[in-house]
Coordinates of N, CA and C in Angstrom, one line a residue:
X1 N 45.3 30.1 46.7 CA 44.0 30.6 46.2 C 44.2 31.5 45.0
X2 N 43.4 31.3 44.0 CA 43.5 32.1 42.8 C 42.9 33.5 43.1
X3 N 43.3 34.5 42.3 CA 42.9 35.9 42.6 C 41.4 36.1 42.4
X4 N 40.8 35.4 41.5 CA 39.3 35.6 41.4 C 38.6 35.2 42.7
X5 N 39.0 34.0 43.3 CA 38.4 33.5 44.5 C 38.7 34.5 45.6
X6 N 39.9 35.0 45.7 CA 40.3 35.9 46.7 C 39.4 37.2 46.6
X7 N 39.2 37.7 45.4 CA 38.4 38.9 45.3 C 37.0 38.6 45.7
X8 N 36.4 37.4 45.5 CA 35.1 37.1 45.9 C 34.9 37.1 47.4
X9 N 35.9 36.6 48.2 CA 35.7 36.6 49.6 C 36.0 38.0 50.2
X10 N 36.8 38.8 49.5 CA 36.9 40.2 49.9 C 35.6 41.0 49.6
X11 N 34.9 40.6 48.5 CA 33.7 41.3 48.2 C 32.7 40.9 49.3
X12 N 32.6 39.7 49.8 CA 31.7 39.3 50.9 C 32.1 40.1 52.1
X13 N 33.4 40.2 52.4 CA 33.8 41.0 53.6 C 33.4 42.4 53.5
X14 N 33.6 43.1 52.4 CA 33.2 44.5 52.3 C 31.7 44.7 52.4
X15 N 30.9 43.8 51.9 CA 29.5 43.8 52.0 C 29.1 43.7 53.5
X16 N 29.7 42.8 54.2 CA 29.5 42.7 55.7 C 29.9 43.9 56.4
X17 N 30.9 44.6 55.9 CA 31.4 45.9 56.6 C 30.6 47.1 56.1
X18 N 29.5 46.9 55.4 CA 28.7 48.0 55.0 C 29.2 48.9 54.0
X19 N 30.1 48.5 53.2 CA 30.7 49.4 52.1 C 29.7 49.6 51.0
X20 N 29.6 50.9 50.6 CA 28.6 51.2 49.6 C 29.1 52.2 48.6
X21 N 28.3 52.5 47.7 CA 28.8 53.4 46.6 C 29.1 54.8 47.2
X22 N 30.3 55.3 46.7 CA 30.7 56.7 47.1 C 31.6 56.7 48.3
X23 N 31.7 55.6 49.1 CA 32.6 55.6 50.2 C 34.1 55.6 49.7
X24 N 35.0 56.1 50.6 CA 36.4 56.2 50.3 C 37.1 55.1 51.1
X25 N 37.7 54.1 50.4 CA 38.4 53.1 51.1 C 39.9 53.1 50.7
X26 N 40.8 52.9 51.7 CA 42.2 52.8 51.4 C 42.7 51.5 51.9
X27 N 43.5 50.8 51.0 CA 44.1 49.5 51.4 C 45.6 49.9 51.7
X28 N 46.1 49.5 52.9 CA 47.4 49.9 53.3 C 48.3 48.6 53.3
X29 N 49.4 48.7 52.5 CA 50.4 47.6 52.5 C 51.8 48.2 52.6
X30 N 52.8 47.3 52.7 CA 54.2 47.8 52.9 C 55.1 46.9 52.1
X31 N 56.0 47.6 51.3 CA 57.0 46.9 50.5 C 56.3 46.0 49.5
X32 N 56.8 44.8 49.4 CA 56.2 43.8 48.5 C 55.2 42.8 49.2
X33 N 54.9 43.1 50.4 CA 54.0 42.2 51.2 C 52.5 42.5 50.9
X34 N 51.8 41.4 50.6 CA 50.3 41.4 50.5 C 49.8 42.3 49.4
X35 N 50.5 42.4 48.3 CA 50.1 43.2 47.2 C 48.8 42.5 46.6
X36 N 48.8 41.2 46.7 CA 47.6 40.5 46.2 C 46.4 40.8 47.0
X37 N 46.5 41.1 48.3 CA 45.4 41.5 49.1 C 44.9 42.9 48.6
X38 N 45.8 43.8 48.3 CA 45.4 45.1 47.8 C 44.6 44.9 46.5
X39 N 45.1 44.1 45.6 CA 44.5 43.9 44.3 C 43.0 43.3 44.5
X40 N 42.9 42.4 45.4 CA 41.6 41.7 45.7 C 40.6 42.7 46.3
X41 N 41.1 43.5 47.3 CA 40.2 44.4 47.9 C 39.8 45.6 47.0
X42 N 40.8 46.0 46.2 CA 40.5 47.1 45.2 C 39.4 46.7 44.2
X43 N 39.6 45.5 43.7 CA 38.6 45.0 42.7 C 37.2 44.8 43.3
X44 N 37.2 44.3 44.6 CA 35.9 44.1 45.3 C 35.3 45.4 45.6
X45 N 36.0 46.4 46.1 CA 35.4 47.7 46.4 C 34.9 48.4 45.2
X46 N 35.6 48.3 44.1 CA 35.1 48.9 42.9 C 33.8 48.4 42.4
X47 N 33.6 47.1 42.6 CA 32.3 46.4 42.2 C 31.2 47.0 43.1
X48 N 31.5 47.5 44.3 CA 30.5 48.1 45.1 C 30.3 49.6 44.9
X49 N 31.1 50.1 44.0 CA 31.0 51.5 43.7 C 31.8 52.4 44.7
X50 N 32.6 51.8 45.5 CA 33.5 52.6 46.4 C 34.6 53.2 45.7
X51 N 35.1 54.3 46.2 CA 36.3 55.0 45.7 C 37.5 54.3 46.4
X52 N 38.3 53.6 45.6 CA 39.4 52.7 46.1 C 40.8 53.3 45.9
X53 N 41.6 53.2 46.9 CA 43.0 53.7 46.9 C 43.9 52.7 47.5
X54 N 45.1 52.6 47.0 CA 46.1 51.7 47.6 C 47.3 52.6 48.1
X55 N 47.5 52.6 49.4 CA 48.7 53.2 50.0 C 49.8 52.2 50.3
X56 N 50.9 52.3 49.6 CA 52.0 51.3 49.7 C 53.2 52.0 50.4
X57 N 53.5 51.6 51.6 CA 54.6 52.2 52.3 C 55.9 51.6 51.9
X58 N 57.0 52.3 52.0 CA 58.3 51.7 51.7 C 58.6 50.5 52.7
X59 N 59.4 49.5 52.2 CA 59.7 48.4 53.1 C 60.5 48.9 54.3
X60 N 60.4 48.2 55.4 CA 61.1 48.5 56.6 C 62.4 47.7 56.6
X61 N 63.6 48.4 56.7 CA 64.9 47.7 56.8 C 64.9 46.8 57.9
X62 N 65.6 45.6 57.8 CA 65.7 44.7 58.9 C 66.3 45.3 60.1
X63 N 65.7 45.2 61.2 CA 66.2 45.9 62.4 C 65.9 45.1 63.7
X64 N 66.1 43.7 63.6 CA 65.8 42.9 64.7 C 64.4 42.5 64.8
X65 N 63.9 42.2 66.0 CA 62.6 41.7 66.2 C 61.5 42.8 66.0
X66 N 60.4 42.4 65.4 CA 59.3 43.3 65.2 C 58.5 43.5 66.5
X67 N 58.1 44.7 66.7 CA 57.4 45.1 68.0 C 56.0 45.5 67.7
X68 N 55.1 45.0 68.4 CA 53.7 45.4 68.3 C 53.5 46.9 68.6
X69 N 52.8 47.6 67.8 CA 52.6 49.0 68.0 C 53.6 49.9 67.4
X70 N 54.6 49.4 66.7 CA 55.5 50.2 66.0 C 55.3 50.0 64.5
X71 N 55.0 51.1 63.8 CA 54.8 51.0 62.3 C 55.5 52.1 61.6
X72 N 55.6 51.9 60.3 CA 56.3 52.8 59.4 C 55.5 54.2 59.3
X73 N 54.3 54.2 59.7 CA 53.5 55.4 59.6 C 53.9 56.4 60.7
X74 N 54.7 56.0 61.7 CA 55.1 56.9 62.7 C 55.9 58.1 62.1
X75 N 56.6 57.8 61.1 CA 57.5 58.9 60.5 C 56.8 59.5 59.3
X76 N 55.5 59.3 59.1 CA 54.8 59.8 57.9 C 53.5 60.4 58.3
X77 N 53.5 61.6 59.0 CA 52.3 62.2 59.4 C 51.3 62.6 58.3
X78 N 51.8 62.9 57.1 CA 51.0 63.2 56.0 C 50.1 62.0 55.6
X79 N 50.8 60.8 55.6 CA 50.1 59.6 55.3 C 49.0 59.3 56.3
X80 N 49.3 59.6 57.6 CA 48.3 59.4 58.6 C 47.1 60.3 58.4
X81 N 47.3 61.5 58.0 CA 46.2 62.4 57.7 C 45.4 62.0 56.6
X82 N 46.0 61.4 55.6 CA 45.3 60.9 54.4 C 44.4 59.7 54.8
X83 N 44.9 58.8 55.7 CA 44.1 57.7 56.2 C 42.9 58.2 57.1
X84 N 43.1 59.3 57.8 CA 42.0 59.8 58.6 C 40.9 60.3 57.8
X85 N 41.2 60.6 56.5 CA 40.1 61.2 55.7 C 39.3 60.1 55.0
X86 N 39.7 58.8 55.2 CA 39.0 57.7 54.5 C 37.8 57.3 55.4
X87 N 36.8 56.7 54.8 CA 35.7 56.1 55.5 C 36.1 54.7 56.1
X88 N 37.0 54.0 55.4 CA 37.4 52.7 55.9 C 38.9 52.4 55.5
X89 N 39.6 51.9 56.4 CA 41.0 51.5 56.1 C 41.1 50.0 56.2
X90 N 41.7 49.3 55.1 CA 42.0 47.9 55.1 C 43.5 47.8 55.5
X91 N 43.7 47.4 56.7 CA 45.1 47.4 57.2 C 45.7 46.0 56.9
X92 N 46.7 46.0 56.0 CA 47.4 44.8 55.7 C 48.8 44.8 56.2
X93 N 49.1 45.7 57.2 CA 50.5 45.7 57.7 C 50.5 45.5 59.3
X94 N 49.3 45.4 59.9 CA 49.1 45.2 61.3 C 49.5 46.4 62.1
X95 N 48.6 47.4 62.1 CA 48.8 48.6 62.9 C 48.4 48.5 64.4
X96 N 47.9 47.3 64.8 CA 47.3 47.2 66.1 C 48.2 47.7 67.2
X97 N 47.5 48.5 68.1 CA 48.1 49.1 69.3 C 49.1 50.2 69.0
X98 N 49.1 50.7 67.8 CA 50.0 51.8 67.4 C 49.3 53.1 67.7
X99 N 50.0 54.2 68.0 CA 49.4 55.5 68.2 C 48.8 56.0 66.9
X100 N 49.3 55.6 65.7 CA 48.7 56.0 64.5 C 47.4 55.3 64.3
X101 N 47.2 54.1 64.6 CA 45.9 53.5 64.5 C 44.9 54.2 65.4
X102 N 45.3 54.5 66.6 CA 44.4 55.2 67.6 C 43.9 56.5 67.0
X103 N 44.9 57.3 66.4 CA 44.5 58.6 65.8 C 43.6 58.4 64.6
X104 N 43.8 57.4 63.8 CA 42.9 57.2 62.6 C 41.5 56.8 63.1
X105 N 41.4 56.0 64.1 CA 40.1 55.6 64.6 C 39.4 56.8 65.2
X106 N 40.2 57.6 65.9 CA 39.6 58.8 66.6 C 39.0 59.8 65.6
X107 N 39.5 59.7 64.3 CA 39.0 60.6 63.3 C 37.7 60.1 62.7
X108 N 37.3 58.9 63.1 CA 36.1 58.3 62.6 C 36.2 57.2 61.5
X109 N 37.5 56.9 61.1 CA 37.7 55.9 60.1 C 37.6 54.5 60.7
X110 N 36.8 53.7 60.1 CA 36.8 52.3 60.6 C 37.9 51.5 60.0
X111 N 38.4 50.5 60.8 CA 39.6 49.8 60.3 C 39.4 48.3 60.4
X112 N 39.8 47.6 59.3 CA 39.7 46.2 59.3 C 41.2 45.7 59.1
X113 N 41.7 44.9 60.0 CA 43.0 44.3 59.8 C 42.8 42.9 59.1
X114 N 43.6 42.7 58.0 CA 43.6 41.4 57.3 C 45.0 41.1 56.9
X115 N 45.6 40.2 57.7 CA 47.0 39.8 57.4 C 47.1 38.3 57.3
X116 N 46.1 37.5 57.7 CA 46.2 36.0 57.6 C 46.2 35.5 56.2
X117 N 46.6 34.3 55.9 CA 46.6 33.7 54.6 C 45.2 33.7 54.0
X118 N 45.0 33.9 52.7 CA 43.7 33.9 52.1 C 42.9 32.6 52.4
X119 N 43.6 31.5 52.4 CA 42.8 30.2 52.7 C 42.2 30.2 54.0
X120 N 42.9 30.9 55.0 CA 42.3 31.0 56.4 C 41.1 32.0 56.4
X121 N 41.3 33.1 55.7 CA 40.2 34.0 55.6 C 39.0 33.4 55.0
X122 N 39.1 32.6 54.0 CA 38.0 31.9 53.3 C 37.3 31.0 54.2
X123 N 38.0 30.3 55.1 CA 37.4 29.4 56.1 C 36.7 30.1 57.2
X124 N 37.0 31.4 57.4 CA 36.4 32.1 58.6 C 35.8 33.4 58.1
X125 N 34.9 33.3 57.2 CA 34.2 34.5 56.7 C 33.2 35.1 57.8
X126 N 33.1 36.4 57.8 CA 32.1 37.0 58.8 C 30.7 36.7 58.3
X127 N 29.8 36.5 59.3 CA 28.4 36.3 59.0 C 27.5 37.1 60.0
X128 N 26.3 37.3 59.6 CA 25.4 38.0 60.5 C 25.2 37.2 61.8
X129 N 25.1 35.9 61.7 CA 24.9 35.0 62.9 C 26.1 35.1 63.8
X130 N 27.3 35.1 63.3 CA 28.5 35.2 64.1 C 28.5 36.6 64.9
X131 N 28.1 37.6 64.2 CA 28.1 38.9 64.8 C 27.1 38.9 66.0
X132 N 25.9 38.4 65.8 CA 24.9 38.3 66.8 C 25.4 37.6 68.0
X133 N 26.1 36.5 67.8 CA 26.5 35.6 68.9 C 27.6 36.4 69.7
X134 N 28.5 37.0 69.0 CA 29.6 37.8 69.6 C 29.0 38.9 70.4
X135 N 28.1 39.7 69.9 CA 27.6 40.8 70.6 C 26.8 40.4 71.8
X136 N 26.1 39.3 71.7 CA 25.4 38.7 72.9 C 26.3 38.3 74.0
X137 N 27.4 37.6 73.6 CA 28.4 37.2 74.5 C 29.1 38.4 75.2
X138 N 29.3 39.5 74.4 CA 29.9 40.7 74.9 C 29.0 41.4 76.0
X139 N 27.7 41.3 75.8 CA 26.8 41.9 76.8 C 26.9 41.1 78.1
X140 N 27.0 39.8 78.0 CA 27.1 38.9 79.2 C 28.4 39.2 79.9
X141 N 29.5 39.2 79.1 CA 30.8 39.4 79.7 C 31.0 40.7 80.4
X142 N 30.4 41.7 79.8 CA 30.5 43.1 80.4 C 29.8 43.2 81.7
X143 N 28.8 42.3 82.0 CA 28.1 42.3 83.3 C 28.8 41.3 84.3
X144 N 29.7 40.5 83.8 CA 30.3 39.5 84.7 C 31.2 40.1 85.7
X145 N 31.3 39.5 86.9 CA 32.1 40.0 88.0 C 33.3 39.1 88.3
X146 N 33.1 37.8 88.1 CA 34.1 36.8 88.4 C 34.2 35.8 87.4
X147 N 35.3 35.3 87.0 CA 35.5 34.2 86.1 C 36.4 33.1 86.8
X148 N 35.9 31.9 86.9 CA 36.6 30.8 87.5 C 36.9 29.7 86.5
X149 N 38.1 29.2 86.5 CA 38.6 28.2 85.6 C 39.0 27.0 86.4
X150 N 38.4 25.8 86.1 CA 38.7 24.6 86.7 C 39.0 23.5 85.7
X151 N 39.7 22.5 86.1 CA 39.9 21.3 85.3 C 40.2 20.1 86.1
X152 N 39.9 18.9 85.6 CA 40.2 17.7 86.3 C 41.7 17.5 86.6
X153 N 42.6 18.3 85.9 CA 44.0 18.2 86.1 C 44.5 19.0 87.3
X154 N 43.6 19.7 88.0 CA 43.9 20.4 89.2 C 43.8 21.9 89.1
X155 N 43.6 22.4 87.9 CA 43.5 23.9 87.8 C 42.3 24.4 88.5
X156 N 42.5 25.5 89.3 CA 41.3 26.1 90.0 C 41.8 27.6 90.2
X157 N 41.5 28.4 89.3 CA 41.9 29.8 89.4 C 40.7 30.7 89.2
X158 N 40.7 31.9 89.8 CA 39.6 32.8 89.8 C 40.1 34.2 89.4
X159 N 39.4 34.8 88.5 CA 39.8 36.2 88.0 C 38.7 37.1 88.4
X160 N 39.0 38.3 88.9 CA 38.1 39.4 89.1 C 37.9 40.2 87.8
X161 N 36.7 40.3 87.3 CA 36.5 41.0 86.1 C 35.9 42.4 86.3
X162 N 35.6 43.1 85.2 CA 35.0 44.4 85.1 C 35.9 45.5 85.4
X163 N 37.2 45.2 85.5 CA 38.2 46.3 85.5 C 38.5 46.8 84.1
X164 N 38.5 45.9 83.1 CA 38.8 46.3 81.8 C 37.5 46.0 80.9
X165 N 37.3 46.7 79.8 CA 36.1 46.6 79.0 C 36.1 45.2 78.3
X166 N 34.9 44.8 78.0 CA 34.7 43.6 77.2 C 34.7 44.0 75.7
X167 N 35.7 43.5 74.9 CA 35.9 43.9 73.5 C 35.3 42.8 72.6
X168 N 34.6 43.2 71.6 CA 34.0 42.2 70.7 C 34.7 42.2 69.4
X169 N 34.9 41.1 68.8 CA 35.5 41.0 67.4 C 34.7 40.0 66.6
X170 N 34.1 40.4 65.5 CA 33.3 39.5 64.7 C 33.7 39.6 63.2
X171 N 34.9 40.0 62.9 CA 35.6 39.9 61.6 C 35.0 40.9 60.5
X172 N 34.3 41.9 60.9 CA 33.9 42.9 60.0 C 33.6 44.2 60.8
X173 N 33.5 45.3 60.1 CA 33.2 46.6 60.9 C 32.5 47.6 60.0
X174 N 31.3 48.0 60.5 CA 30.5 49.0 59.7 C 30.2 50.2 60.5
X175 N 30.9 50.4 61.7 CA 30.6 51.6 62.5 C 31.8 52.5 62.5
X176 N 31.6 53.8 62.4 CA 32.7 54.8 62.3 C 33.6 54.6 63.5
X177 N 34.9 54.6 63.3 CA 35.9 54.5 64.3 C 36.1 53.2 64.9
X178 N 35.5 52.2 64.5 CA 35.6 50.8 65.1 C 36.6 50.0 64.3
X179 N 37.4 49.2 65.1 CA 38.4 48.3 64.6 C 38.0 46.9 64.7
X180 N 38.3 46.1 63.7 CA 38.1 44.6 63.9 C 39.1 43.9 63.1
X181 N 39.2 42.6 63.2 CA 40.2 41.8 62.7 C 39.6 40.6 62.0
X182 N 39.9 40.4 60.7 CA 39.4 39.2 59.9 C 40.6 38.3 59.8
X183 N 40.5 37.0 60.3 CA 39.4 36.4 60.9 C 39.3 36.6 62.4
X184 N 38.1 36.5 62.9 CA 37.9 36.5 64.4 C 36.5 36.1 64.6
X185 N 36.1 36.0 65.9 CA 34.8 35.6 66.3 C 34.8 35.3 67.8
X186 N 35.0 36.4 68.6 CA 35.1 36.2 70.1 C 34.9 37.5 70.8
X187 N 34.8 37.4 72.1 CA 34.8 38.5 73.0 C 35.9 38.3 74.0
X188 N 36.6 39.4 74.4 CA 37.7 39.2 75.3 C 37.8 40.3 76.3
X189 N 38.4 40.0 77.5 CA 38.6 41.0 78.5 C 39.9 40.6 79.3
X190 N 40.3 41.4 80.2 CA 41.4 41.1 81.1 C 41.0 40.9 82.5
X191 N 41.6 40.0 83.2 CA 41.3 39.8 84.6 C 42.3 40.6 85.5
X192 N 41.7 41.3 86.5 CA 42.6 42.2 87.3 C 43.4 41.4 88.3
X193 N 42.8 40.5 88.9 CA 43.4 39.7 90.0 C 43.2 38.3 89.9
X194 N 44.2 37.5 90.1 CA 44.1 36.0 90.1 C 44.2 35.4 91.5
X195 N 43.2 34.6 91.8 CA 43.2 33.9 93.1 C 43.2 32.4 92.8
X196 N 44.3 31.7 93.3 CA 44.4 30.3 93.0 C 44.2 29.5 94.2
X197 N 43.3 28.5 94.1 CA 43.0 27.6 95.2 C 43.5 26.2 94.9
X198 N 44.0 26.0 93.7 CA 44.5 24.7 93.4 C 46.0 24.6 93.3
X199 N 46.5 23.5 92.8 CA 47.9 23.3 92.8 C 48.6 23.8 91.5
X200 N 47.8 24.2 90.5 CA 48.3 24.6 89.2 C 48.7 26.0 89.1
X201 N 49.7 26.3 88.3 CA 50.1 27.6 88.0 C 49.3 28.1 86.8
X202 N 49.4 29.4 86.4 CA 48.7 29.9 85.3 C 49.2 29.2 84.0
X203 N 50.5 28.9 83.9 CA 51.0 28.2 82.7 C 50.4 26.9 82.5
X204 N 50.2 26.2 83.6 CA 49.6 24.8 83.5 C 48.1 25.0 83.2
X205 N 47.5 26.1 83.7 CA 46.1 26.3 83.3 C 45.9 26.5 81.8
X206 N 46.9 27.2 81.2 CA 46.8 27.4 79.8 C 46.9 26.1 79.1
X207 N 47.7 25.2 79.6 CA 47.9 23.9 78.9 C 46.6 23.1 79.1
X208 N 46.1 23.1 80.3 CA 44.9 22.2 80.6 C 43.6 22.6 80.0
X209 N 43.4 23.9 80.0 CA 42.0 24.3 79.5 C 41.8 24.0 78.1
X210 N 42.9 23.9 77.3 CA 42.8 23.6 75.9 C 42.3 22.2 75.7
X211 N 42.3 21.3 76.7 CA 41.9 19.9 76.6 C 40.5 19.7 77.3
X212 N 40.4 20.0 78.6 CA 39.2 19.6 79.3 C 38.8 20.6 80.4
X213 N 38.8 21.9 80.1 CA 38.5 22.8 81.1 C 37.0 23.1 81.2
X214 N 36.6 23.6 82.4 CA 35.2 24.0 82.6 C 35.3 25.4 83.2
X215 N 34.5 26.4 82.7 CA 34.6 27.7 83.2 C 33.2 28.2 83.6
X216 N 33.1 28.9 84.7 CA 31.8 29.5 85.1 C 32.0 31.0 85.2
X217 N 31.1 31.7 84.5 CA 31.2 33.2 84.6 C 30.0 33.6 85.3
X218 N 30.2 34.2 86.5 CA 29.1 34.7 87.4 C 28.8 36.2 87.2
X219 N 27.6 36.5 86.9 CA 27.3 37.9 86.8 C 26.3 38.3 87.9
X220 N 26.1 39.6 88.0 CA 25.2 40.1 89.1 C 23.7 39.7 88.8
X221 N 23.4 39.2 87.5 CA 22.1 38.9 87.1 C 21.8 37.4 87.3
X222 N 22.6 36.6 86.7 CA 22.4 35.2 86.8 C 23.6 34.5 86.3
X223 N 23.8 33.2 86.6 CA 25.0 32.4 86.3 C 24.9 31.9 84.9
X224 N 26.1 31.8 84.3 CA 26.2 31.3 82.9 C 27.3 30.3 82.9
X225 N 27.1 29.1 82.3 CA 28.2 28.1 82.2 C 28.7 28.1 80.8
X226 N 30.0 28.1 80.6 CA 30.6 28.1 79.3 C 31.2 26.7 79.0
X227 N 30.9 26.2 77.9 CA 31.4 24.8 77.6 C 32.9 24.9 77.2
X228 N 33.5 23.7 77.1 CA 34.9 23.6 76.8 C 35.1 23.4 75.3
X229 N 36.2 23.9 74.7 CA 37.1 24.8 75.3 C 36.6 26.3 75.3
X230 N 36.9 27.0 76.3 CA 36.3 28.4 76.4 C 37.3 29.4 75.9
X231 N 38.5 29.4 76.4 CA 39.5 30.4 76.1 C 40.3 30.1 74.9
X232 N 40.5 31.1 74.0 CA 41.1 30.8 72.8 C 42.4 31.6 72.6
X233 N 43.0 32.1 73.7 CA 44.2 33.0 73.5 C 45.3 32.2 72.9
X234 N 45.5 30.9 73.2 CA 46.6 30.2 72.7 C 46.3 29.5 71.3
X235 N 45.1 29.6 70.9 CA 44.7 28.9 69.6 C 44.4 29.8 68.5
X236 N 44.2 31.1 68.8 CA 43.9 32.0 67.7 C 45.1 32.3 66.9
X237 N 45.1 32.2 65.5 CA 46.3 32.5 64.7 C 46.7 33.9 64.8
X238 N 48.0 34.2 64.9 CA 48.6 35.5 64.9 C 48.3 36.3 66.1
X239 N 47.8 35.7 67.2 CA 47.5 36.5 68.4 C 48.5 36.2 69.5
X240 N 49.1 37.2 70.0 CA 50.2 37.0 71.0 C 50.0 37.7 72.3
X241 N 48.8 38.4 72.4 CA 48.5 39.1 73.7 C 48.2 38.2 74.8
X242 N 48.6 38.5 76.0 CA 48.2 37.6 77.1 C 46.8 37.8 77.6
X243 N 46.1 38.7 77.0 CA 44.7 38.9 77.4 C 43.9 37.7 77.2
X244 N 43.0 37.4 78.2 CA 42.1 36.3 78.0 C 41.0 36.6 77.0
X245 N 40.7 35.6 76.2 CA 39.6 35.7 75.2 C 38.6 34.6 75.4
X246 N 37.4 34.9 75.2 CA 36.3 33.9 75.3 C 35.8 33.7 73.9
X247 N 35.9 32.4 73.4 CA 35.5 32.1 72.1 C 34.0 31.9 72.1
X248 N 33.3 32.4 71.1 CA 31.9 32.2 71.0 C 31.5 31.0 70.2
X249 N 32.4 30.5 69.4 CA 32.0 29.3 68.5 C 31.6 28.1 69.3
X250 N 32.4 27.6 70.4 CA 32.0 26.4 71.0 C 31.2 26.7 72.3
X251 N 30.7 27.9 72.5 CA 30.1 28.2 73.8 C 28.7 27.5 73.8
X252 N 28.4 26.9 75.0 CA 27.0 26.4 75.2 C 26.5 27.0 76.5
X253 N 25.5 27.9 76.4 CA 25.0 28.6 77.6 C 24.0 27.7 78.3
X254 N 24.1 27.6 79.6 CA 23.2 26.8 80.4 C 22.1 27.7 81.0

């Protein structure tokens, strides 16, 4: 993707994230990675009248496998303080689950993570309609008590819900202290207990549901049926958490 087109989709993103004149935005990169992201976001933010800054961390020396939640900011408290002072942080190094991200959010800075290829970002732009669908699904999931997954291949597992919160992601963020990830469009939670009445293991369930699964989410108010495929944990790009996610795009509510 050429830089002009990249800047245009970043401009759309910042508008969806409520960026306006006078806001302070920082784009965070590391080493030589995603410098074109910084250029695109910087240009887009300036067109909206925002005060744009680029924080570029030193490259991390090769040290084996990368671990989620470990970032170069851990040894840079002054940098963390600077990020806390921003209205919005564009995270291009993947701070997710790090103590530094939690501290920045707690200070009221909203965070958008953007690390996927520009071509993917362009295909999955945030929209008002997507946000509405995700927020509606989040309300339903937060009220759900049980999730059952079945398939003609023999899968029949039941999860008890409501132990963990329902988290929404709709690819933009305009609320202080809120994190989101571009691209995204789903609501997710974790199941506390699994009860299996079928022959299939959880690993087989993961294989089966991607083809022909049917899921029913029962709440204390009324039943809802979710069409196939429902869970997107194995199909979302760059997502490695075992947490279940409910995709809103293919959902058909009965």
